[in-house]
Amino acid sequence: MNLNELTIKQARTGLDNGEFTSVDLTTVCLKRIKECNGELNAFITVCEKSALAEAKVADEMIENKKIKPLTGIPFCVKDAICTVGVRSTAAAKILDNYIPPFDATVIKKIREQGGVLLGKNNCDTFGHGASNENSMYGPVPNPHDLTKVSGGSSGGSAAAVADNMCIFSIGEDTGGSIRQPASFCGVVGLRPSYGRNSRYGIMPMASSLDTVGPITKTVEDMAVVMQEIAGCDGRDATTVPDDVPDYEKELGKIDLKKLTVGVPKEYFEVDALDPEVKSATLAAIEKLKQAGATIKEVSLPMTKYAIAVYYIVVPCEDSSNLGRLDGVRYGVRVDTPPTPSYQEGDSDTGNIPLLSRGGRGGSLYDLYANSRDQGFPEEVKRRILIGTYALSAGYYDAYYKKAQKVRTLIIQDFEKAFKKVDVLITPTSPFPAFALGEKSFDPLQMYLADIMLAPASLAGVPALSVPAGMSKSGLPIGVQIIGPRLSEGLVMGVGEAIEKN
Ligand code: GLN
């Protein structure tokens, strides 16, 4: 086995026993990135020099017995997450040259204990997408079949883990961006409960849904990373003060004989549900049953509204969050020649002297408009337009407010279900990875790919995707385990039982 193929647990043992160093491990991962990134495009930025320097420091920590679970472990990070001194673009040209002066809290926690940052992963721009085809840095093909998508929006992160370019990665999930690419690439992805992990330093997409979580090779590794990154953060007021449980211990504690698994019928009635995905999910449920779990059919009747609600709430929050990007400080800045009607001294426009400060003689308005035109891809513009429209006077009540009301009903669906069952099991995606180009020209088709993912996102509950087999054509299939708020330990425990089958 090559070192880059190791799990965190295996790498930890090897590093601590002196079988290899973090420099060895990092070198092998960087070699793999060099060999495969041309084809996979999973990294926007590779930190070759700094990774080797960080690995050296980690090796000293290990030598001095200052060992924490992630010391010396090479990892990578979705490019929508800030990393100090390392370019962070969110796959948007408008941030093409943005180098953050700080680390996101979750990244800081990993780096402080000697985690080695290999680089920044490609993604759909600002997380808008389900295939990684909305990236301004090109798509990320699926490592299992280069004609298929890797999923999105954290496609680069999932592909990097699946292709063993790293030992684990950190992604972001607003409406499925960790879970869906994890399922398409055959790895493990957790969307934690809203408020469990700090989002400080994560470029905001839809603030009432955004979460940050790991993508790993095994559920056990997931528990290790979650243990290190979870917890309250004074810099993110949405984080909860609840103690972080010992996740690894929780994994071992799951007694399947005492577990009631809910099977939400609406998820299995989706038109687009692929028969192979359906049978893989039912087979995973059947195995749990054989191991002693009680299986119960439940109903989440509001599921059918989830996509409609999600694609109102999210663009509204997107449009508000993206208002800060204007092309003045970073990235694409499109200076334009002066527009005659905006000339200084124009009698119709009293504030022109101020406006004309933008660009080389062009107006500030033109600078904003042209920079945003070239700095954002189509999908981002679409969301800004939809969100601005749905929030405008006259439409707010009809769209945004109504969507928020239905969101409450979706939350209540989950609350009622979790009175009857411990966890819910569903497919992660209705289908395995689809072909590159198959849905990219039809935004609605792309949005519908989120049908199994959006409900848990809107409800703020944790959801894990674990591999549960392969399709006949050799594509991974993932199943999703959804639990009540802050039940990450339980969800991972059930995920591990499925993984072991
Ligand atoms: N497909 C979802 C969307 O485009 C994924 C978003 C996310 O989780 N970042 O909104």
Coordinates of C-alpha atoms in Angstrom, one line a residue, residues 37-252:
N37 CA -4.2 16.9 -10.9
G38 CA -3.8 17.6 -14.6
E39 CA -6.6 15.2 -15.2
L40 CA -8.7 15.7 -12.1
N41 CA -8.4 19.4 -11.5
A42 CA -9.1 18.8 -7.9
F43 CA -6.8 21.6 -6.7
I44 CA -6.8 25.3 -7.5
T45 CA -3.7 25.9 -5.4
V46 CA -1.1 23.4 -4.3
C47 CA 1.2 24.4 -1.4
E48 CA 4.2 22.3 -2.2
K49 CA 6.9 24.3 -0.3
S50 CA 4.9 25.3 2.7
A51 CA 3.5 21.7 3.0
L52 CA 7.0 20.3 3.2
A53 CA 8.0 22.9 5.8
E54 CA 4.9 22.2 7.9
A55 CA 5.6 18.5 7.7
K56 CA 9.1 19.1 9.0
V57 CA 7.7 21.0 12.0
A58 CA 5.2 18.2 12.5
D59 CA 8.0 15.6 12.5
E60 CA 9.7 17.6 15.3
M61 CA 6.5 17.7 17.3
I62 CA 6.3 13.9 16.9
E63 CA 9.9 13.4 17.9
N64 CA 9.3 15.6 21.0
K65 CA 6.2 13.5 21.8
K66 CA 3.9 16.5 21.3
I67 CA 1.4 14.4 19.4
K68 CA -2.2 15.2 18.7
P69 CA -4.6 13.1 16.5
L70 CA -3.8 15.2 13.4
T71 CA -0.1 15.9 13.9
G72 CA 1.7 15.4 10.6
I73 CA -1.4 14.3 8.7
P74 CA -1.6 15.9 5.2
F75 CA -5.0 17.4 4.4
C76 CA -6.6 19.8 1.9
V77 CA -9.4 22.4 2.1
K78 CA -12.2 23.6 -0.1
D79 CA -11.2 26.9 -1.6
A80 CA -14.2 28.7 -0.1
I81 CA -12.5 28.3 3.3
C82 CA -10.0 30.9 4.4
T83 CA -6.4 29.8 4.9
V84 CA -3.8 32.3 6.2
G85 CA -1.2 33.2 3.5
V86 CA -2.7 30.8 1.0
R87 CA -4.8 32.0 -1.9
S88 CA -8.5 31.3 -1.3
T89 CA -10.7 32.0 -4.3
A90 CA -14.0 30.1 -3.7
A91 CA -13.4 29.2 -7.4
A92 CA -14.5 32.8 -8.3
K93 CA -12.4 35.1 -10.4
I94 CA -13.6 38.0 -8.4
L95 CA -11.4 36.6 -5.6
D96 CA -8.7 35.3 -7.9
N97 CA -5.8 36.9 -5.9
Y98 CA -7.3 36.9 -2.4
I99 CA -4.9 35.8 0.2
P100 CA -6.6 35.7 3.6
P101 CA -4.7 37.2 6.6
F102 CA -6.3 34.5 8.9
D103 CA -7.3 30.9 9.1
A104 CA -10.9 29.8 9.5
T105 CA -11.4 28.5 13.0
V106 CA -11.7 24.8 12.0
I107 CA -8.5 25.1 9.9
K108 CA -6.6 26.9 12.7
K109 CA -7.5 24.0 15.0
I110 CA -6.1 21.5 12.6
R111 CA -2.9 23.4 11.8
E112 CA -2.2 24.3 15.4
Q113 CA -1.8 20.6 16.1
G114 CA 0.5 20.0 13.1
G115 CA -1.9 19.1 10.3
V116 CA -0.2 19.7 7.0
L117 CA -2.0 21.8 4.4
L118 CA -1.5 20.4 0.9
G119 CA -3.6 22.9 -0.9
K120 CA -7.0 24.3 -1.8
N121 CA -9.7 22.3 -3.6
N122 CA -11.7 23.3 -6.6
C123 CA -15.4 23.7 -6.0
D124 CA -18.5 25.2 -7.6
T125 CA -18.0 28.9 -7.3
F126 CA -19.1 30.0 -3.8
G127 CA -20.6 26.6 -3.4
H128 CA -23.3 27.1 -6.0
G129 CA -23.8 23.8 -7.7
A130 CA -24.1 20.0 -7.6
S131 CA -21.5 18.9 -10.1
N132 CA -18.4 21.2 -9.8
E133 CA -19.1 22.4 -13.3
N134 CA -19.9 25.9 -12.1
S135 CA -16.3 26.5 -11.1
M136 CA -14.5 29.3 -12.9
Y137 CA -11.4 27.1 -12.7
G138 CA -13.0 24.2 -14.7
P139 CA -14.8 21.1 -13.7
V140 CA -13.5 18.2 -11.6
P141 CA -14.2 14.8 -13.2
N142 CA -15.0 11.8 -11.1
P143 CA -11.9 9.7 -10.2
H144 CA -14.0 6.5 -10.8
D145 CA -15.0 7.6 -14.4
L146 CA -13.5 10.7 -16.0
T147 CA -16.6 11.2 -18.1
K148 CA -18.7 11.7 -15.0
V149 CA -19.0 14.6 -12.5
S150 CA -17.4 14.4 -9.1
G151 CA -20.4 16.2 -7.6
G152 CA -20.7 19.5 -6.0
S153 CA -20.0 21.8 -4.6
S154 CA -17.1 20.3 -2.7
G155 CA -16.2 18.1 -5.8
G156 CA -12.5 18.8 -5.6
S157 CA -12.3 17.9 -1.9
A158 CA -14.2 14.6 -2.4
A159 CA -12.2 13.7 -5.6
A160 CA -8.9 14.4 -3.7
V161 CA -9.8 12.0 -0.9
A162 CA -11.1 9.3 -3.3
D163 CA -8.0 9.6 -5.5
N164 CA -5.7 9.4 -2.4
M165 CA -4.2 12.8 -3.1
C166 CA -4.5 13.5 0.6
I167 CA -5.5 11.7 3.8
F168 CA -8.6 13.8 4.4
S169 CA -10.2 17.1 3.4
I170 CA -12.5 19.8 4.8
G171 CA -15.5 20.8 2.8
E172 CA -18.6 23.0 3.2
D173 CA -22.2 21.9 3.1
T174 CA -25.1 24.3 2.7
G175 CA -27.4 22.1 0.7
G176 CA -25.5 18.9 0.2
S177 CA -22.1 20.0 -0.9
I178 CA -20.2 17.6 1.3
R179 CA -22.6 14.6 1.2
Q180 CA -23.3 14.5 -2.6
P181 CA -19.7 14.6 -3.8
A182 CA -18.8 12.1 -1.1
S183 CA -21.4 9.8 -2.4
F184 CA -20.4 10.3 -6.0
C185 CA -16.7 9.6 -5.2
G186 CA -17.2 6.7 -2.8
V187 CA -16.0 8.4 0.4
V188 CA -17.5 9.5 3.7
G189 CA -18.9 13.0 4.2
L190 CA -20.6 14.6 7.2
R191 CA -22.8 17.7 7.3
P192 CA -22.8 18.4 11.0
S193 CA -25.7 20.0 12.9
Y194 CA -26.0 23.7 12.3
G195 CA -24.0 25.3 15.1
R196 CA -21.8 22.3 15.9
N197 CA -18.7 23.6 14.0
S198 CA -17.5 27.2 13.7
R199 CA -18.0 28.8 10.3
Y200 CA -15.7 31.7 11.1
G201 CA -13.6 32.1 8.0
I202 CA -15.9 30.1 5.7
M203 CA -17.0 32.4 2.8
P204 CA -20.7 32.7 3.5
M205 CA -23.2 31.3 1.0
A206 CA -26.5 31.0 2.8
S207 CA -25.7 31.9 6.4
S208 CA -28.8 30.2 7.9
L209 CA -27.7 26.9 6.4
D210 CA -23.9 26.9 5.9
T211 CA -21.9 24.2 7.8
V212 CA -18.4 23.0 7.6
G213 CA -17.4 19.3 7.9
P214 CA -14.9 16.7 6.9
I215 CA -14.6 14.3 4.0
T216 CA -12.7 11.2 4.9
K217 CA -11.9 7.6 3.8
T218 CA -13.6 5.9 6.7
V219 CA -16.2 6.7 9.4
E220 CA -13.6 6.2 12.1
D221 CA -11.5 9.0 10.5
M222 CA -14.6 11.2 10.4
A223 CA -15.0 10.8 14.2
V224 CA -11.3 11.7 14.7
V225 CA -11.5 14.9 12.6
M226 CA -14.9 15.9 14.1
Q227 CA -13.4 15.5 17.6
E228 CA -10.7 18.0 16.7
I229 CA -12.8 20.7 14.9
A230 CA -16.2 20.7 16.7
G231 CA -17.1 23.1 19.4
C232 CA -18.2 26.6 20.4
D233 CA -16.4 29.6 18.9
G234 CA -16.6 33.1 20.2
R235 CA -16.1 34.2 16.6
D236 CA -19.2 32.5 15.3
A237 CA -22.3 33.4 17.3
T238 CA -24.3 30.5 15.8
T239 CA -22.1 27.9 17.4
V240 CA -23.7 26.1 20.3
P241 CA -22.2 25.7 23.8
D242 CA -23.0 22.0 24.1
D243 CA -20.1 19.8 25.0
V244 CA -18.4 17.9 22.2
P245 CA -18.9 14.2 23.0
D246 CA -16.1 11.6 22.6
Y247 CA -17.1 10.6 19.1
E248 CA -14.9 7.6 18.8
K249 CA -16.3 6.2 22.0
E250 CA -19.8 6.9 20.8
L251 CA -19.1 4.8 17.6
G252 CA -18.3 1.8 19.7

